[in-house]
Coordinates of C-alpha atoms and ligand atoms in Angstrom, one line a residue:
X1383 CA 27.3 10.8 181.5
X1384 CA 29.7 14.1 181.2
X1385 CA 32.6 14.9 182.8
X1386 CA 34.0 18.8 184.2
X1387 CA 37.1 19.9 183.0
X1388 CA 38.6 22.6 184.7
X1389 CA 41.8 24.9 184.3
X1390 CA 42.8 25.7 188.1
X1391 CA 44.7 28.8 188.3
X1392 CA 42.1 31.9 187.8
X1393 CA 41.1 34.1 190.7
X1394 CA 37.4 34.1 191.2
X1395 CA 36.1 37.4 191.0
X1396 CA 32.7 39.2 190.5
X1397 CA 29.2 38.1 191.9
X1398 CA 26.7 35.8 191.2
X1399 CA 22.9 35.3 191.7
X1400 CA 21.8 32.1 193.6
X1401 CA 19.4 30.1 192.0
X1402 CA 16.4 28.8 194.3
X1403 CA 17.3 26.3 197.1
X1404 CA 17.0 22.3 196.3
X1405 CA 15.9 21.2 199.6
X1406 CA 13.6 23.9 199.7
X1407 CA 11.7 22.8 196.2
X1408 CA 11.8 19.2 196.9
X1409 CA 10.0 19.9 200.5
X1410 CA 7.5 22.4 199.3
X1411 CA 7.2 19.3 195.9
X1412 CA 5.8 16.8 198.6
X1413 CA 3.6 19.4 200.2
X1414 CA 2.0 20.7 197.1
X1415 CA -0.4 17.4 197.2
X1416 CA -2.3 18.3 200.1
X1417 CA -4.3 20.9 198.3
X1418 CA -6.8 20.3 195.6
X1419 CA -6.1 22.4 192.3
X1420 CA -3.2 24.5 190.5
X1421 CA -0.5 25.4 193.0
X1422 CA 2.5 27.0 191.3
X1423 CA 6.1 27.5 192.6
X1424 CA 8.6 30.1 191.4
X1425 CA 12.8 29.6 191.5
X1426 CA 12.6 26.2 191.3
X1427 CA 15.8 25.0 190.5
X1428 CA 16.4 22.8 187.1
X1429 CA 18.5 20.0 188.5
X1430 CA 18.1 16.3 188.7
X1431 CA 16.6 15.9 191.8
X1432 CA 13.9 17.9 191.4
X1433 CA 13.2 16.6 187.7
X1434 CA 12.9 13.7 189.7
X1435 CA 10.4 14.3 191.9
X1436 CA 8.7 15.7 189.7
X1437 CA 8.1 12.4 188.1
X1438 CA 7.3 11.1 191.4
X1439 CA 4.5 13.3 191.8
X1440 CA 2.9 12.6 187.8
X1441 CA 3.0 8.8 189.3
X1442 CA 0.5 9.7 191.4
X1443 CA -1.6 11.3 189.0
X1444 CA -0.2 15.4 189.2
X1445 CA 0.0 16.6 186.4
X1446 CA 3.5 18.5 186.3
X1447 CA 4.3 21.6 183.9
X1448 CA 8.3 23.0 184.1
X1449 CA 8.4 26.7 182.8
X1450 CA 11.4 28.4 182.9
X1451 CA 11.8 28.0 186.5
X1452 CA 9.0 27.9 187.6
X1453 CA 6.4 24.8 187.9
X1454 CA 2.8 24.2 187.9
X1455 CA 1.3 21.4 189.9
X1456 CA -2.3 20.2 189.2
X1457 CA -3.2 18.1 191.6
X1458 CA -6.7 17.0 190.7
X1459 CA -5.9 13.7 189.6
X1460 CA -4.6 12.4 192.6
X1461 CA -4.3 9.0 193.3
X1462 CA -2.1 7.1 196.0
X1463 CA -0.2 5.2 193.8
X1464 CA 3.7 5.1 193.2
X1465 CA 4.9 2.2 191.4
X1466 CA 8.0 3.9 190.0
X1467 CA 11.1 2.1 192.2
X1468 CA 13.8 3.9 189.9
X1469 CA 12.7 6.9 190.4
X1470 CA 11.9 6.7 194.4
X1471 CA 15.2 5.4 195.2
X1472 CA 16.9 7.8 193.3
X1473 CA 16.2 10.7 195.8
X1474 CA 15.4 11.0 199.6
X1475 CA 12.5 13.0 199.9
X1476 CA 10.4 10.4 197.9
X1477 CA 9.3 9.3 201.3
X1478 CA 8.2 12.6 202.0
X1479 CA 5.2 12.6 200.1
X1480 CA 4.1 9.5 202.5
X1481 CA 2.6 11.3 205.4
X1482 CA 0.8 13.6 202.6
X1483 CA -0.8 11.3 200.4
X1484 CA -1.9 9.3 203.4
X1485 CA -3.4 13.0 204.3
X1486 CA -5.5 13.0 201.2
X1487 CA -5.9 9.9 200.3
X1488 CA -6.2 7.7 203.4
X1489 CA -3.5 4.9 202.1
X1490 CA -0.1 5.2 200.3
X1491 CA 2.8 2.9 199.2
X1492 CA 6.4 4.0 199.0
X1493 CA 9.5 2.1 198.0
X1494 CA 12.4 3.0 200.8
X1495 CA 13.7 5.9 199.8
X1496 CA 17.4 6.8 197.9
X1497 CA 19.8 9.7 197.8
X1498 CA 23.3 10.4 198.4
X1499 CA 25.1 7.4 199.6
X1500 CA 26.7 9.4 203.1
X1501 CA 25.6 7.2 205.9
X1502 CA 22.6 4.9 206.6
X1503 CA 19.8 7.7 206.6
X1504 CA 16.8 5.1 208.2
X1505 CA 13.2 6.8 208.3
X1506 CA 12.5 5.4 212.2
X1507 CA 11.7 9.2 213.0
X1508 CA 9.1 9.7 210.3
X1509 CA 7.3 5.9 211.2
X1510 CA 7.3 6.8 214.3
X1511 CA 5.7 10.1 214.3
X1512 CA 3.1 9.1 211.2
X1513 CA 2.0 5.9 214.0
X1514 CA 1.5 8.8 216.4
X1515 CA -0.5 10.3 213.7
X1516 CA -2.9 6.9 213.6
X1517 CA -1.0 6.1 210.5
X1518 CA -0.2 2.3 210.1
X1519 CA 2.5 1.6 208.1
X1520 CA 4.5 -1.4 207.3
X1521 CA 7.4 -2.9 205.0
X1522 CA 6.9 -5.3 202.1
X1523 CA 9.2 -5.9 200.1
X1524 CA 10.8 -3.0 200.1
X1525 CA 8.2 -0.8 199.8
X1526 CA 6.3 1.0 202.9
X1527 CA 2.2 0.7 202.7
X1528 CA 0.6 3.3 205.2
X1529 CA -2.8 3.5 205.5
X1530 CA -6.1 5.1 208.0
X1531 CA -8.5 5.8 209.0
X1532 CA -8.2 9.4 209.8
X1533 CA -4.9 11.0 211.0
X1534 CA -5.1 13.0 214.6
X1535 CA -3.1 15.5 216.3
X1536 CA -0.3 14.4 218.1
X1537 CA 2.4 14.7 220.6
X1538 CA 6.0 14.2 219.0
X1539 CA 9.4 13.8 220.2
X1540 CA 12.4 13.3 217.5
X1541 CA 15.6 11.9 219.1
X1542 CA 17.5 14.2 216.9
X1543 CA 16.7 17.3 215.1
X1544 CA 15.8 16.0 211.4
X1545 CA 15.0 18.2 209.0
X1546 CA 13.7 15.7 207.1
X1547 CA 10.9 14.6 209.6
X1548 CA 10.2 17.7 211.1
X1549 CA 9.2 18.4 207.4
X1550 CA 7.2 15.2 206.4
X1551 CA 5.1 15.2 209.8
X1552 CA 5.2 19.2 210.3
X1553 CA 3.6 18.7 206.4
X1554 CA 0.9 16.2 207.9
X1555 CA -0.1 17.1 210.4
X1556 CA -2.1 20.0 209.0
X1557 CA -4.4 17.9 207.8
X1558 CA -4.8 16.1 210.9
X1559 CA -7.8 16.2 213.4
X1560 CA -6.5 18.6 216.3
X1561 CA -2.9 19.9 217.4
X1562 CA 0.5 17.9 216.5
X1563 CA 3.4 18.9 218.6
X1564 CA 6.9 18.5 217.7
X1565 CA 9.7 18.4 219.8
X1566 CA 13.4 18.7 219.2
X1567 CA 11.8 20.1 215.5
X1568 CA 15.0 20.9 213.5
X1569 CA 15.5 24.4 213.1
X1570 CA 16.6 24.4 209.0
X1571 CA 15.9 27.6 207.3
X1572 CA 14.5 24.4 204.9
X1573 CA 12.0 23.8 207.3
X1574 CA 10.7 28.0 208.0
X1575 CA 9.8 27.9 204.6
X1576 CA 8.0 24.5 204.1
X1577 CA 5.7 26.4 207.2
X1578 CA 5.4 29.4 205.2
X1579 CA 4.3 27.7 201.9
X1580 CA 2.1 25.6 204.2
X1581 CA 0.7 28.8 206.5
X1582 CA 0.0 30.2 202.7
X1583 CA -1.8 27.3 201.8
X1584 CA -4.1 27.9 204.8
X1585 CA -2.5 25.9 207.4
X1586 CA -2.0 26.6 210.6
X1587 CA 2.1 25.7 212.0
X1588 CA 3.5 27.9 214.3
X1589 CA 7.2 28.0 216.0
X1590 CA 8.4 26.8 212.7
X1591 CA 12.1 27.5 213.1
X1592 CA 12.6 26.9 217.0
X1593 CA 12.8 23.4 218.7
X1594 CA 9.2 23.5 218.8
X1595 CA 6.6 23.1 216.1
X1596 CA 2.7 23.4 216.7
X1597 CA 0.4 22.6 213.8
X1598 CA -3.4 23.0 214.6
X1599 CA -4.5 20.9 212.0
X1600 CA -7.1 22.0 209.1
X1601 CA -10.2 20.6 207.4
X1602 CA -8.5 21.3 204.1
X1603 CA -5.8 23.2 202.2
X1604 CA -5.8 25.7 199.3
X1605 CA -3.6 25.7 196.3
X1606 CA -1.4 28.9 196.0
X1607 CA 1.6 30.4 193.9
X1608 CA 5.3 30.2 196.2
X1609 CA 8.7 31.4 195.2
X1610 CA 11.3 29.5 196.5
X1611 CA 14.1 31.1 198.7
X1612 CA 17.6 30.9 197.2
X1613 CA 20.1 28.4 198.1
X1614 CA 22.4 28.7 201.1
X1615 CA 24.3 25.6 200.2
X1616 CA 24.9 26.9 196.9
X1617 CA 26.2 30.4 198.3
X1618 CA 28.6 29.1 201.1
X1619 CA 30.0 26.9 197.9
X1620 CA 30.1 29.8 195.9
X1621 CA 31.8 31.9 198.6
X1622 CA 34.3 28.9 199.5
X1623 CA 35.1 29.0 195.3
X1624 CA 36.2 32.6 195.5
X1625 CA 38.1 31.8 199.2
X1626 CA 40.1 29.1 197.6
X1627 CA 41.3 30.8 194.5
X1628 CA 42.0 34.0 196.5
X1629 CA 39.5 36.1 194.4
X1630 CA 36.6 38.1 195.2
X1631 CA 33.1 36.7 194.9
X1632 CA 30.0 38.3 196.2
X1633 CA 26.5 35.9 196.4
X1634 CA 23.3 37.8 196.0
X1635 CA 20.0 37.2 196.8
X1636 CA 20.7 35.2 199.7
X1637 CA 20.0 36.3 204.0
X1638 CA 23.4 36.6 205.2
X1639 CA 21.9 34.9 208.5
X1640 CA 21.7 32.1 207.1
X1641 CA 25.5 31.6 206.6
X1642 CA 26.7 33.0 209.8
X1643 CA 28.3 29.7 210.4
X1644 CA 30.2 29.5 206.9
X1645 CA 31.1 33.1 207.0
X1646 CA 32.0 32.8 211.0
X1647 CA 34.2 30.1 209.8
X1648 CA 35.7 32.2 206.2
X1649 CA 36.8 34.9 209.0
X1650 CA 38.7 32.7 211.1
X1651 CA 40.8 31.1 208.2
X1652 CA 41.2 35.1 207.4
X1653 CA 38.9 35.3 204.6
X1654 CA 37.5 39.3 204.4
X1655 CA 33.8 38.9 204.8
X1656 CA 31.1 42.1 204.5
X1657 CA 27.6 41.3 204.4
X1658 CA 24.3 43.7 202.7
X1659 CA 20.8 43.1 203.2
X1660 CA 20.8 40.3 200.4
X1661 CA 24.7 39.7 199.8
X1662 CA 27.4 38.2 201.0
X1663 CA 31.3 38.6 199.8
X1664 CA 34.7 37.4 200.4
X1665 CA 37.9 38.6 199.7
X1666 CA 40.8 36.4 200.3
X1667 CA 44.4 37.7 199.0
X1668 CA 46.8 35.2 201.4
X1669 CA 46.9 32.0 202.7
X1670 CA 44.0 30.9 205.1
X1671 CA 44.9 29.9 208.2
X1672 CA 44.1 26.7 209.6
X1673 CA 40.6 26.1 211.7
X1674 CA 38.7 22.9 213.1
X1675 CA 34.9 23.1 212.0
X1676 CA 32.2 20.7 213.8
X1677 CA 28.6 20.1 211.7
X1678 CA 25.8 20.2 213.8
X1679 CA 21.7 20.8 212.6
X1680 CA 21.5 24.9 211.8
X1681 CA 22.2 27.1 213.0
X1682 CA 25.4 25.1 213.4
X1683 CA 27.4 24.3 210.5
X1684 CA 26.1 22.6 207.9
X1685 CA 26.9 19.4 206.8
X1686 CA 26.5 20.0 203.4
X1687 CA 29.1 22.3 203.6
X1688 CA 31.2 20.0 205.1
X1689 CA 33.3 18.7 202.1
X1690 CA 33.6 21.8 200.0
X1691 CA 34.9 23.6 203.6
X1692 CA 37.8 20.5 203.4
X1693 CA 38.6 21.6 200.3
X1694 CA 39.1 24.7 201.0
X1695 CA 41.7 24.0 204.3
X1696 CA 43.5 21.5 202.0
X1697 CA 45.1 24.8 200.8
X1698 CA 45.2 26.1 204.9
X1699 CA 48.7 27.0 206.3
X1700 CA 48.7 24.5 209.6
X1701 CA 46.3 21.7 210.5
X1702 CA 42.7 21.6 210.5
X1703 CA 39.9 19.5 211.7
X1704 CA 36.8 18.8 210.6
X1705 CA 34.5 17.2 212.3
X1706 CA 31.1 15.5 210.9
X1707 CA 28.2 14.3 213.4
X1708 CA 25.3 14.1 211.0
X1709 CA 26.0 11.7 208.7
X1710 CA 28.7 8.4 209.4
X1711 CA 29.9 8.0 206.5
X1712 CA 30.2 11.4 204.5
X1713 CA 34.0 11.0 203.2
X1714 CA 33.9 10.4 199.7
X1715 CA 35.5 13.0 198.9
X1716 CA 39.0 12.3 201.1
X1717 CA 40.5 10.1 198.9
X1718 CA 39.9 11.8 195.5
X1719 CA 41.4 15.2 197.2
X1720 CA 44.7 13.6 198.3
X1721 CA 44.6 12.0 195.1
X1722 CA 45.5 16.0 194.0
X1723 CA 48.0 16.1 196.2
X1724 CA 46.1 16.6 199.5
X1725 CA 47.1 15.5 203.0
X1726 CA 43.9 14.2 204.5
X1727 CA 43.4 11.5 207.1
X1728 CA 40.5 10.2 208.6
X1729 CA 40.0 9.5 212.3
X1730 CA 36.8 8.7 213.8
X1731 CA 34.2 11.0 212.8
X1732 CA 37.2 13.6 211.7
X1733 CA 39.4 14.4 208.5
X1734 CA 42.6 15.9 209.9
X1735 CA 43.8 18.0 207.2
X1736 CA 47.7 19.1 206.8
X1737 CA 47.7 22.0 204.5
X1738 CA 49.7 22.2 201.6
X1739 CA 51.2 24.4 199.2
X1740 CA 49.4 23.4 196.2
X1741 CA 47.0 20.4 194.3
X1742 CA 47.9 19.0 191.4
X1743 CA 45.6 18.1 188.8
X1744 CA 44.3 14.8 188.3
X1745 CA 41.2 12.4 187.4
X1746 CA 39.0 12.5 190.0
X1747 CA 35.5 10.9 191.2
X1748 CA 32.2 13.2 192.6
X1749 CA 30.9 10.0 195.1
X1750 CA 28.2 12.4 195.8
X1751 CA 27.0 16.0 195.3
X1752 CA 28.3 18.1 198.0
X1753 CA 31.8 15.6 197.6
X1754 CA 31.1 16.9 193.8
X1755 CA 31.5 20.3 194.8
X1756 CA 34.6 19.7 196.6
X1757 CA 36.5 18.5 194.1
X1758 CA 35.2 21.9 191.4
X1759 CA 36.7 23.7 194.4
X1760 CA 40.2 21.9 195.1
X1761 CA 40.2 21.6 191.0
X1762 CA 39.9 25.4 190.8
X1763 CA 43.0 26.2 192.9
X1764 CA 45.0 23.0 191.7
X1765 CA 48.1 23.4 188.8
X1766 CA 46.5 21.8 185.5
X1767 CA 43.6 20.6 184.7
X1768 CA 41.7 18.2 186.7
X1769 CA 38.7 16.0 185.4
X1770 CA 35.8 15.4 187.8
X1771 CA 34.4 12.0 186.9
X1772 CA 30.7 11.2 188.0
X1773 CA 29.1 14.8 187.5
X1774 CA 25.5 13.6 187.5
X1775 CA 26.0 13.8 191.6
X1776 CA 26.7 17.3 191.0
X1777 CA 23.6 17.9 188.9
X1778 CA 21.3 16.5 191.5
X1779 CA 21.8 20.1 193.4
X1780 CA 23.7 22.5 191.5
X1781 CA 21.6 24.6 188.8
X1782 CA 24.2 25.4 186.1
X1783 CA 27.9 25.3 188.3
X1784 CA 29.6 25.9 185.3
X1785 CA 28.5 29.0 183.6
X1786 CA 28.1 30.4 187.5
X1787 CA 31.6 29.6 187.8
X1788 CA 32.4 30.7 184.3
X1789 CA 30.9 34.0 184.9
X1790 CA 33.4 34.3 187.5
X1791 CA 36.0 33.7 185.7
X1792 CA 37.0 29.9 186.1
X1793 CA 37.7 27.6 183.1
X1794 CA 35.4 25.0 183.2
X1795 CA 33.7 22.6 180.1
X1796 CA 31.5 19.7 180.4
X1797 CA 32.4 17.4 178.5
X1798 CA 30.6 14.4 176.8
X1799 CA 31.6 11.2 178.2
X1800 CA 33.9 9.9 175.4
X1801 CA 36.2 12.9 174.8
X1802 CA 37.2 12.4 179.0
X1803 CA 40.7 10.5 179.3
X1804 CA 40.7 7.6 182.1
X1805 CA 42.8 7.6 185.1
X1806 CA 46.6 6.7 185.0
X1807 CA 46.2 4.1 186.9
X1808 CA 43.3 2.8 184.3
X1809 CA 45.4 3.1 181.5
X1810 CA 48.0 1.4 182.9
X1811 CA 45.9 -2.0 183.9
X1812 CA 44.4 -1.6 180.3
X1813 CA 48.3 -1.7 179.0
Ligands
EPU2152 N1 17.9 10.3 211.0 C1 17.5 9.1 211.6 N2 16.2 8.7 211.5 C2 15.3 9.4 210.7 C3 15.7 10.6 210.1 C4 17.0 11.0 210.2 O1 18.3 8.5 212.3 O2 14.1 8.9 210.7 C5 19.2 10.8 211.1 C6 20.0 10.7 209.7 O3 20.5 9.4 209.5 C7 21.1 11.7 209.9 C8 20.4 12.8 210.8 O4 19.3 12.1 211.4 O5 22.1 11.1 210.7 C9 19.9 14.0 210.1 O6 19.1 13.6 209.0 P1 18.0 14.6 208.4 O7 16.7 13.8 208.5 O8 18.1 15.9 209.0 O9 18.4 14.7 206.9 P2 17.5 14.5 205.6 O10 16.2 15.2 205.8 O11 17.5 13.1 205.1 C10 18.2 16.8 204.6 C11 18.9 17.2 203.3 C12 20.3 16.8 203.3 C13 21.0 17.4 204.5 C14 20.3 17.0 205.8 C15 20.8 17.7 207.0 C16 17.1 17.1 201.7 C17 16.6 16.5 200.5 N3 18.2 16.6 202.2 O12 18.3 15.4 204.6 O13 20.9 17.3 202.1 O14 22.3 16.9 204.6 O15 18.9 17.3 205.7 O16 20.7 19.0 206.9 O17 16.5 18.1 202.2 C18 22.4 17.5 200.3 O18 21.7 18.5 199.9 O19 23.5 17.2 199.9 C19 21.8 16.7 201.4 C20 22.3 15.5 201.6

């Protein structure tokens, strides 16, 4: 367990490289069992979650190499087998690699999957669409059993744009007899690439990125070599870093289309925003203004960006709203900001943020990684120095925040668990 320690006060200025996108990895992770042989993946981001899956996938007999970024996935051991609870719960695309081993295999048992505690997140979608499929699956004891007899093509409908089953069944499905159709598909930049790894592989998905999603499914799939596309999460918290300490931070390697809704948003408060082929900076050098922000599935804004964004209007001149549909519950992070001096309250589905001059440093707890984020961000602009409690949240997702951040100019440490001072209020009930 370590701890971030960081020195608020320093503008952020200079640019950084985005490392390869989490989501991305951990989609393209489940997929690589569908094909028999070496596939290899470039830019895959060293973080938790995707250490984790990797383990995952060596439970059912893949024989995982990490080198320097980029991984090798043999896959001709592959068995249907996942006995590792731990390590399924941990994350939420564990369940992912249902639909594909079922593909393969003909049966597969999963334990009901994990990840960031930010609202229920149930699976209904993916059942449904793997029974479409000719997929029976059923609960015991925690853990889903699917098996067939041969998956077929099938007609879709998802009551809400999930990235996560448009991926698992888009992922299937090309391995099923005939054409799958999926309607209401999310529209995730996540989910464009999970096509294009799969359309490299040799299958056949088309209208990947629209509402709808066609795979003409294949007799089989070839292994092949990926890179995986940066991290748009990761820039828009990168760009919101350099917004909130008034600085000057460029993100490269990243398609500036794909944070039209974060930079969109950066303008409004009055952030400066110019854009290249591959880059995207702000300049901030006054207060942001006040704005209300809504999440909805891309190309709206992203939840994920949701917290970090709060942080960043903590500091706003006026009130702002922000507004999450996704998820129910994603708030962890509201009471650890006004515990820096913040003036956050929730109603409904809304934090109604009063801005205020300044945070104040203070002990503070990541509840869960993009609430992690938030609280580097407010820590960066707040007087003193604030210690984030709980950073293994923040290392499910974020390749090396701190020297990024460092590079910028921010004064951050990790710290081991044992030099990190409690909260007042803990030393005071210890007293
Ligand atoms: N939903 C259902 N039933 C389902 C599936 C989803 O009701 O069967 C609901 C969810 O409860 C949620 C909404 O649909 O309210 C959207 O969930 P979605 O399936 O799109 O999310 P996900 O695939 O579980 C991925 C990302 C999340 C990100 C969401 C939304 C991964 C590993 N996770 O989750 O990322 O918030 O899409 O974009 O790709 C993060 O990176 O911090 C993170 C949580």
């Amino acid at each position: 367990m370590s701890y971030f320690q960081i020195t608020g006060g320093p503008r952020l200025i200079g640019e950084v490289d985005v490392a390869g996108s989490k989501n991305i990895a951990l989609a393209l992770m489940s997929a690589v069992v569908l094909a028999d042989g070496v596939t290899i993946l470039h830019n895959v981001p060293d973080v938790s979650d995707t250490r984790a899956k990797s383990r995952l996938l060596e439970r059912c007999g893949v024989r995982v190499q990490w080198r320097e970024g980029s991984v090798l996935f043999e896959t001709k051991g592959l068995t249907s087998h996942v006995g590792d609870d731990e390590t399924s719960r941990s994350i939420r695309t564990s369940f992912y690699l249902l639909g594909p081993l079922l593909a393969r295999t003909g049966e597969a048992s999963l334990p009901v999957p994990g990840g960031c505690a930010i609202g229920a997140r149930p699976v209904d979608f993916h059942l449904k669409g793997l029974a479409l499929m000719g997929a029976e699956v059923h609960l015991d004891r925690g853990v889903y059993r699917a098996k067939t007899s041969g998956l077929h093509g099938a007609e879709i409908y998802l009551d809400f744009p999930s990235a996560g089953a448009t991926q698992h069944l888009m992922a299937t499905a090309t391995l099923a007899q005939g054409p799958t159709v999926i309607q209401n598909a999310a529209a995730e930049p996540e989910v464009v690439a999970l096509a294009e790894f799969l359309n490299h592989m040799g299958a056949r998905v088309e209208g990947a990125g629209t509402s709808t999603v066609t795979v003409l499914g294949v007799l089989s799939l070839q292994p092949c070599t990926f890179a995986v596309p940066s991290d748009r999460l990761q820039a828009g918290t990168y760009l919101m870093a350099g917004a909130i300490t008034r600085g000057d931070v460029t993100v490269r390697g990243v398609l500036p289309e794909h944070l039209t809704a974060v930079t969109n948003k950066l303008q409004q408060a009055g952030a400066q925003i110019e854009e290249g082929p591959d880059w995207v900076r702000v300049r901030v050098d006054r207060r942001l203004k006040s704005i209300r922000v809504k999440t909805m599935p891309y190309p709206g804004f992203s939840t994920d960006l949701q917290q970090p964004m709060a942080a960043l209007l903590t500091l706003a001149e006026g009130t702002s709203v922000v507004e999450e549909t996704i998820y129910e519950s994603r708030t962890g992070h509201v009471p650890e900001l006004n515990r820096m001096g913040a003036d956050i309250r929730i109603e409904g589905r809304s934090a109604v943020i009063n801005g205020v001059e300044s945070l104040q440093a203070a002990t503070v707890e990541a509840s869960d990684l993009r609430a992690g984020a938030a609280l580097c961000l407010a820590a960066l602009a707040a007087d003193g120095q604030t210690l984030i409690r709980n950073v293994h949240f923040i290392d499910r997702g974020y390749q090396g925040l701190e020297f990024s951040l460092r590079a910028l100019g921010a004064r951050i440490e990790r710290l081991p668990d044992h030099e990190a001072v409690p909260r007042m209020e803990e030393s005071a009930s210890e007293t």
